[in-house]
Coordinates of C-alpha atoms in Angstrom, one line a residue:
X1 CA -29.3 -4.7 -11.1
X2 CA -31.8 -6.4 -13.3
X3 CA -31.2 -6.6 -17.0
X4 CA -35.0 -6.7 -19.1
X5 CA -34.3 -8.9 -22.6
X6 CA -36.6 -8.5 -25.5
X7 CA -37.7 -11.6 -27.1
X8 CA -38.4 -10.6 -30.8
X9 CA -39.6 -12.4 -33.7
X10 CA -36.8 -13.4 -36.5
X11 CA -36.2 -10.3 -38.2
X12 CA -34.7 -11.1 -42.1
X13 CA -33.5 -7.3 -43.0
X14 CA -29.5 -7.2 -43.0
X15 CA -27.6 -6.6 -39.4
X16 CA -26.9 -3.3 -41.0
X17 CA -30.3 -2.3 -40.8
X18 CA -30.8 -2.9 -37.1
X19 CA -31.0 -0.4 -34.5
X20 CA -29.9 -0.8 -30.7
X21 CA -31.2 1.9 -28.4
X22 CA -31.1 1.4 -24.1
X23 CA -32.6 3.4 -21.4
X24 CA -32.3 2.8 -17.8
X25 CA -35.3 3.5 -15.7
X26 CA -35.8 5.5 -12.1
X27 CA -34.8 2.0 -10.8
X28 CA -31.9 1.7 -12.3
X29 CA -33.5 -1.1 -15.0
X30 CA -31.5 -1.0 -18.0
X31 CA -33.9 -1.7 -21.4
X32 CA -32.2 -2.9 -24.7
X33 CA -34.7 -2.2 -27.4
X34 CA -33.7 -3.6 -30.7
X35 CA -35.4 -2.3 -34.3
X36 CA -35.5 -2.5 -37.9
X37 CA -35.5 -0.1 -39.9
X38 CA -38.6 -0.9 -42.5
X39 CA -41.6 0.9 -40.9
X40 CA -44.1 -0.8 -43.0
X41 CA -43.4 -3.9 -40.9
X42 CA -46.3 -4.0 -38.1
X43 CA -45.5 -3.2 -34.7
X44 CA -45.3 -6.3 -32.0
X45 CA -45.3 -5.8 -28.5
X46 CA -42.3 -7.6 -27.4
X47 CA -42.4 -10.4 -24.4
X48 CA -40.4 -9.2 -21.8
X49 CA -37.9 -11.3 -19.5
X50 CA -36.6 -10.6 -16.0
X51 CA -33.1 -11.5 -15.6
X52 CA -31.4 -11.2 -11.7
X53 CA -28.1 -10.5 -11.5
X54 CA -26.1 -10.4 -8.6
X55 CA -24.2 -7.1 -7.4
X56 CA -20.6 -7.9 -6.6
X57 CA -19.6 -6.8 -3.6
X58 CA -16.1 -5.5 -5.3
X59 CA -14.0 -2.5 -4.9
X60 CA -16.7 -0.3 -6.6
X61 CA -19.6 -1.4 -4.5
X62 CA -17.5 -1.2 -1.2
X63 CA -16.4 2.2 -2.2
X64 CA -20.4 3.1 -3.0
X65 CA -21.4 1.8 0.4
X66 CA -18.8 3.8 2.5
X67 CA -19.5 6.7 0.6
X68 CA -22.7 6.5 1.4
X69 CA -22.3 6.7 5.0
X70 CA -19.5 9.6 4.6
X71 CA -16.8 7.1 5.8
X72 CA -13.4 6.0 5.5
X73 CA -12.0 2.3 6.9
X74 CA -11.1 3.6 10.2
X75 CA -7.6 2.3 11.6
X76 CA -8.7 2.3 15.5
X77 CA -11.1 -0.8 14.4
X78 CA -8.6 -2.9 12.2
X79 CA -11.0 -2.2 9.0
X80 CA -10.3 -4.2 6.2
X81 CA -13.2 -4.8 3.9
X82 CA -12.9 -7.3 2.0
X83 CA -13.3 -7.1 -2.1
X84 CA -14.0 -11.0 -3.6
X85 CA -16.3 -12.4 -3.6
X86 CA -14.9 -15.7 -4.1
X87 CA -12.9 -15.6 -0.7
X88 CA -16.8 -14.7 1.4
X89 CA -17.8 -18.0 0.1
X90 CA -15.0 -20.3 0.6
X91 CA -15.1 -18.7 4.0
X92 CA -19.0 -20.0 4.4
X93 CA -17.9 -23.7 2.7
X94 CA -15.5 -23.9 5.7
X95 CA -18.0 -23.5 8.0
X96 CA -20.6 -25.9 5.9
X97 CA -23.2 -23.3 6.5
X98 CA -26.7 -24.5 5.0
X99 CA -29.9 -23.8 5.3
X100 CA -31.2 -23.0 8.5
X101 CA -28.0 -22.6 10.3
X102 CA -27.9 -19.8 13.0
X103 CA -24.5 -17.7 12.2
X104 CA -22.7 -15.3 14.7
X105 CA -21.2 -12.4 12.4
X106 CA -18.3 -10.3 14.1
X107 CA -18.1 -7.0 12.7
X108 CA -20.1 -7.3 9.2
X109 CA -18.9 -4.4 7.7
X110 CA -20.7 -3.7 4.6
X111 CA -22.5 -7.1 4.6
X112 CA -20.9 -8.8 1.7
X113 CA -19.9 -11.9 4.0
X114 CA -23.6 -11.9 5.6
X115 CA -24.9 -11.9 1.9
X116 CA -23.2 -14.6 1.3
X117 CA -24.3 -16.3 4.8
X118 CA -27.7 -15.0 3.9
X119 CA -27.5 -16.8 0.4
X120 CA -26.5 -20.1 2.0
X121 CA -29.7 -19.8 4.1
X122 CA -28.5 -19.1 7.7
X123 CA -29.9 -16.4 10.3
X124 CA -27.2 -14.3 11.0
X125 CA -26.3 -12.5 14.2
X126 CA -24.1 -9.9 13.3
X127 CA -22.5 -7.5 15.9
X128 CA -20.9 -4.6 14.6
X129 CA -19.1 -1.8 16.8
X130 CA -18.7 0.9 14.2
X131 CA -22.5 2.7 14.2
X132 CA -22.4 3.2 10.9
X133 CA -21.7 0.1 9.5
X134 CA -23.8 -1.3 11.6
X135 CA -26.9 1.3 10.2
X136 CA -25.9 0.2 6.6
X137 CA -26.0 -3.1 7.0
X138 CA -29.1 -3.1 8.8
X139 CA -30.9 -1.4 5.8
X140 CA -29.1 -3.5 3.5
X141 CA -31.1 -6.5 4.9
X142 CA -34.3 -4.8 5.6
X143 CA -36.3 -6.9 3.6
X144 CA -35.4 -10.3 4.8
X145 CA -36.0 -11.1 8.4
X146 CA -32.7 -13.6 8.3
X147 CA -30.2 -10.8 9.4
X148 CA -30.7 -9.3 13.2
X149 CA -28.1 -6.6 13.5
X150 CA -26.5 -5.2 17.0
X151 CA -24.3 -1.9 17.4
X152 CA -21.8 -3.3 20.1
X153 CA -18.1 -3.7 21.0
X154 CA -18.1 -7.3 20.1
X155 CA -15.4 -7.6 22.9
X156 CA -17.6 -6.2 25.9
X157 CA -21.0 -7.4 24.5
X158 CA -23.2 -10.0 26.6
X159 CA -23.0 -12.7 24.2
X160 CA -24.6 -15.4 25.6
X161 CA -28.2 -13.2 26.4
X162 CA -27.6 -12.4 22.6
X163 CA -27.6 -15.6 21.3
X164 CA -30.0 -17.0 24.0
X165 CA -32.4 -14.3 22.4
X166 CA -32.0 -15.1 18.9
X167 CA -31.8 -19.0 18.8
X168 CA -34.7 -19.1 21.3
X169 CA -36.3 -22.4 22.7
X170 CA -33.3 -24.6 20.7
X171 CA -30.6 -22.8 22.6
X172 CA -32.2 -23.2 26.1
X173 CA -33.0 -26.8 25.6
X174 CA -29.3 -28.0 23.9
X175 CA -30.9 -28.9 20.7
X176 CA -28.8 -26.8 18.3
X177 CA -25.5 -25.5 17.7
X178 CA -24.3 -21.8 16.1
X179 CA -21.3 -21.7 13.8
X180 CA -19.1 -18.3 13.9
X181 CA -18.0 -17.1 10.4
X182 CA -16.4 -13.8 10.3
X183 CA -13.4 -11.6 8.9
X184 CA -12.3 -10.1 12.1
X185 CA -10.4 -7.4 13.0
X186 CA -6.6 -8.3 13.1
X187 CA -6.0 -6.4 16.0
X188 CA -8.4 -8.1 18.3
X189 CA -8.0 -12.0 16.9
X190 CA -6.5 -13.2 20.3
X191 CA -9.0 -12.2 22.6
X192 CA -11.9 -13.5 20.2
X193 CA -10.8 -16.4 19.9
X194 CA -10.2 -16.3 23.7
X195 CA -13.7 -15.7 24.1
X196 CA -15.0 -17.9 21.9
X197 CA -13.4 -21.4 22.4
X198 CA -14.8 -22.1 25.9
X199 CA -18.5 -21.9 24.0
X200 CA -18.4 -25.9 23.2
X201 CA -22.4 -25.4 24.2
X202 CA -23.6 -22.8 21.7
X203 CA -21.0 -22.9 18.7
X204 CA -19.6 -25.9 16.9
X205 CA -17.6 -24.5 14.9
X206 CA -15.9 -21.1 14.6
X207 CA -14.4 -20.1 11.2
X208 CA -11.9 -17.0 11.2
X209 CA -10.1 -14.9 8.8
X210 CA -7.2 -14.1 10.4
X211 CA -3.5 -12.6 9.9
X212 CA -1.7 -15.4 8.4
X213 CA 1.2 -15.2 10.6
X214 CA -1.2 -15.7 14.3
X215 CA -3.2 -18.5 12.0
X216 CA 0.0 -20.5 12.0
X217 CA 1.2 -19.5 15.1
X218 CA -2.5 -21.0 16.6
X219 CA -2.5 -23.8 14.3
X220 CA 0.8 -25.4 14.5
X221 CA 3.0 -24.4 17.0
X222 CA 6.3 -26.3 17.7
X223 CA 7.8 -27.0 20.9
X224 CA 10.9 -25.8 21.5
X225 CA 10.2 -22.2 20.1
X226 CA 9.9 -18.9 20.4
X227 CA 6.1 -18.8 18.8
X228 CA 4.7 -21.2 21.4
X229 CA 2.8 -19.7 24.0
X230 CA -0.1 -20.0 26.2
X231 CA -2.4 -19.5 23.4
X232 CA -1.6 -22.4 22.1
X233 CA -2.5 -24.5 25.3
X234 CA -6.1 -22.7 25.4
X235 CA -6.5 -23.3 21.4
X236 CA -5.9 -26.9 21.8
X237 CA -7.7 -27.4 25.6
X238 CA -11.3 -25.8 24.4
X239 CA -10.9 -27.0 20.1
X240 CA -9.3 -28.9 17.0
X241 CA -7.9 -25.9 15.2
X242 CA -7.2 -26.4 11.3
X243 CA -5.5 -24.5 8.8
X244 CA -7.8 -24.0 5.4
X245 CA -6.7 -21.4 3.1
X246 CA -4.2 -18.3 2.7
X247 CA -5.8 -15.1 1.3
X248 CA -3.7 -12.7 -0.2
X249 CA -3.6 -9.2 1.1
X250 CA -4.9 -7.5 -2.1
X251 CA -8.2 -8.8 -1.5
X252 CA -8.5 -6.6 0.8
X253 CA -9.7 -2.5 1.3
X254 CA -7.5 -0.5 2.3
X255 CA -4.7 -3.6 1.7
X256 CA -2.8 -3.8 4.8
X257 CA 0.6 -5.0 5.1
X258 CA 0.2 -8.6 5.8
X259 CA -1.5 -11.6 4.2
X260 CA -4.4 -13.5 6.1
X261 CA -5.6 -17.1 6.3
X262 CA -8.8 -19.0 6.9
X263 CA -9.3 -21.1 10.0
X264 CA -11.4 -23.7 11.3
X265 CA -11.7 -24.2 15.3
X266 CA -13.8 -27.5 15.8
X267 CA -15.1 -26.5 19.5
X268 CA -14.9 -29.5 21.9
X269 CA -17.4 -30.5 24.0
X270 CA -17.3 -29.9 28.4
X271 CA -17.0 -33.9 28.8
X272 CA -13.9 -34.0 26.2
X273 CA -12.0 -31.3 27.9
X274 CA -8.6 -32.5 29.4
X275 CA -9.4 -33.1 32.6
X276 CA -8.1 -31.2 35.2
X277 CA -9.7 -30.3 38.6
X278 CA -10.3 -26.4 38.0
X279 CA -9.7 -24.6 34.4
X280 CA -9.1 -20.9 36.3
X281 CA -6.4 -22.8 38.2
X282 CA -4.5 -24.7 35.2
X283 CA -4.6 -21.6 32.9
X284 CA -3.2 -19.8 36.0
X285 CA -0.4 -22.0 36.1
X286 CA 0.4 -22.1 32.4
X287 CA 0.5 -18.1 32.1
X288 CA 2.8 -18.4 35.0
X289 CA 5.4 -20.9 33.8
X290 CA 5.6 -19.2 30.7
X291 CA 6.5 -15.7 32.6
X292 CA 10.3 -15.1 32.3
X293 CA 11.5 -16.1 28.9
X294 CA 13.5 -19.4 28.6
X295 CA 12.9 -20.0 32.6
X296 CA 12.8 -23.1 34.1
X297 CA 9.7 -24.5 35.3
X298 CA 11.4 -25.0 38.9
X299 CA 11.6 -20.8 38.8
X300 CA 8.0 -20.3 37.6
X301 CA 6.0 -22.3 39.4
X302 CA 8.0 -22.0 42.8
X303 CA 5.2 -19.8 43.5
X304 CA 2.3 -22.8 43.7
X305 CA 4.7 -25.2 45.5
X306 CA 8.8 -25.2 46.3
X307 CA 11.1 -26.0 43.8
X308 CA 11.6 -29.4 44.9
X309 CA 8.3 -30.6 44.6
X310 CA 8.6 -29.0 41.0
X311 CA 11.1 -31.0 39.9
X312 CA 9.5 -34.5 41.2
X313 CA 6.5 -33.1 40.1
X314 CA 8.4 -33.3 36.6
X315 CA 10.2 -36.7 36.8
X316 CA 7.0 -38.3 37.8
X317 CA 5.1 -37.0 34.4
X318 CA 8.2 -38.5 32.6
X319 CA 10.3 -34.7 32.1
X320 CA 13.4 -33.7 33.2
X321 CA 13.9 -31.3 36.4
X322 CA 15.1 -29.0 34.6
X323 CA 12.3 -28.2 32.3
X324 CA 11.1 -25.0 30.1
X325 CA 7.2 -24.2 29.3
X326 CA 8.4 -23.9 25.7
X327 CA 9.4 -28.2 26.4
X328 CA 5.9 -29.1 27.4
X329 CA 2.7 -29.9 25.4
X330 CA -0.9 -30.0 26.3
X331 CA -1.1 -33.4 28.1
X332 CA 2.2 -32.4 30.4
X333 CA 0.6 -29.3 31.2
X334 CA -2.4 -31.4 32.5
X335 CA -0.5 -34.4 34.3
X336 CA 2.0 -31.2 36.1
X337 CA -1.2 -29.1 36.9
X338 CA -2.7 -32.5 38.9
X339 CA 0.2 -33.1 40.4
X340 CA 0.8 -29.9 41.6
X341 CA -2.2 -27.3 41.3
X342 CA -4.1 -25.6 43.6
X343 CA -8.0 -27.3 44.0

């Protein structure tokens, strides 16, 4: 919306004698004409002033821009469109997105997060599955050549090609890095982030908005309990996962029944991976020892080598015989899997 000021003259009649009149143009410019009421006085073109403001992407303007496509957030995609402002751009802080960066969007919905990314300067690469989302956003960035928009099941896309195309010669010589910022869909947080973490050589950092209960579950598990898993192991093998900020449910459209939180996964480099002699093989033996709730290892694993050699296996990495997945963090899954691993 832009808002067109009239800089008049002083005018010394009484405020009782002034009159306000507006009109609002065929594009949607709103004038504010003020006038006295002595016509003897001669008439002065006004100078006129352009004034930007910014169009909040709010409640309203989310409603508008569904409407406009005939649609409703659709439950089979986790839609959740988010209505401040305020939370898009501590989301792009997080991510210290400046000018220049190259951004990976996941499902943009009706761009208010890309506008921000846009704002902060970055080319964004947003992938949206819903066709129709994906067509609005695509003519809500016509004009700028910053936003590259593809209709695709994030989850099945060819990523890599995708992002080879659009960083271009940087990409296939090392020389830069993407950043992922996006408000994902809840349902389908795990396998992003599954996805994403072994990408140490195109991302640096990938910043999520996520349910609040899996961003604690990812960020700080505790051994000895019920929420750690093998998710855990993967987070913390590919990244340096942080906990930023909680976001409060009714920031969201439609407001679903959970709150969500902000995190930060600093991707880790290839050389500063734990190292073990195959990654297929050691994720294969951590989402076997964790099979069987409260088993012991000795039970689990028999499968890769007999149960004795389990148990040394333990005592010489400094853990009893007789331990559970649950007992063992990242670096005891590592020694265990190069004791005992297959090559």
């Amino acid at each position: 919306m832009t808002l067109l000021l009239h800089n008049l003259p002083p005018i010394t009649s009484s405020a009782s004698s002034l009159h306000y009149t507006t009109r609002t143009t065929k594009s949607d410019i709103t004038v504010c004409v003020v006038s006295g009421s002595n016509a003897d006085k001669p008439k002065i073109k006004p100078k006129i002033t352009k004034i930007k403001i910014k169009e909040p992407d709010d409640y309203h303007a989310t409603l508008k821009a569904l409407n406009s496509k005939g649609r409703i957030p659709r439950k089979s995609l986790g839609q959740h469109y988010m209505l401040n402002g305020e939370v898009n751009e501590r989301l792009v802080d997080a991510a210290n997105v400046g000018d220049g960066d190259v951004v990976l969007e996941i499902g943009p919905g009706t761009g208010s997060l890309t506008n921000v990314l846009v704002e902060s300067g970055a080319n964004v690469l947003a992938i949206e599955k819903d066709p129709y989302m994906a067509a609005l956003v695509n003519e809500r960035f016509s004009a700028t050549c910053r936003v590259k928009v593809i209709q695709e099941d994030f989850t099945r896309c060819h990523l890599r090609s995708h992002l080879s195309s659009f960083l271009g010669s940087d990409y296939s010589e090392g020389n830069s890095y993407a950043k992922v910022v996006a408000n994902i869909p809840f349902n389908i947080s795990t396998d992003i982030v599954k996805q994403l973490l072994p990408m140490g050589d195109i991302f640096s950092e990938v910043v999520l908005l996520l349910q609040e209960e899996a961003a604690l579950r990812m960020v700080d598990p505790s051994l000895r309990t019920s929420e750690y898993r093998p998710i855990n192991i993967f987070i913390n093998f590919y990244s340096d996962p942080e906990y930023k900020f909680k976001v409060p449910r009714a920031n969201f459209f439609p407001q679903p029944k959970v709150d969500a939180a902000v995190v930060v996964f600093r991707l880790k480099q290839a050389a500063d991976y734990p190292q073990v002699s195959s990654t297929k093989s050691f994720f294969s033996m951590v989402n076997s020892a964790f099979n069987g709730k409260r088993k012991m290892l000795r039970k689990t694993l028999q499968h890769i080598k007999p149960s004795l050699e389990i148990e040394e296996a333990l005592v010489n990495v400094g853990l009893a015989a007789t331990s559970r997945p649950e007992e063992l963090t990242l670096e005891d899954f590592v020694k265990l899997h190069n004791l005992i691993g297959d090559t």
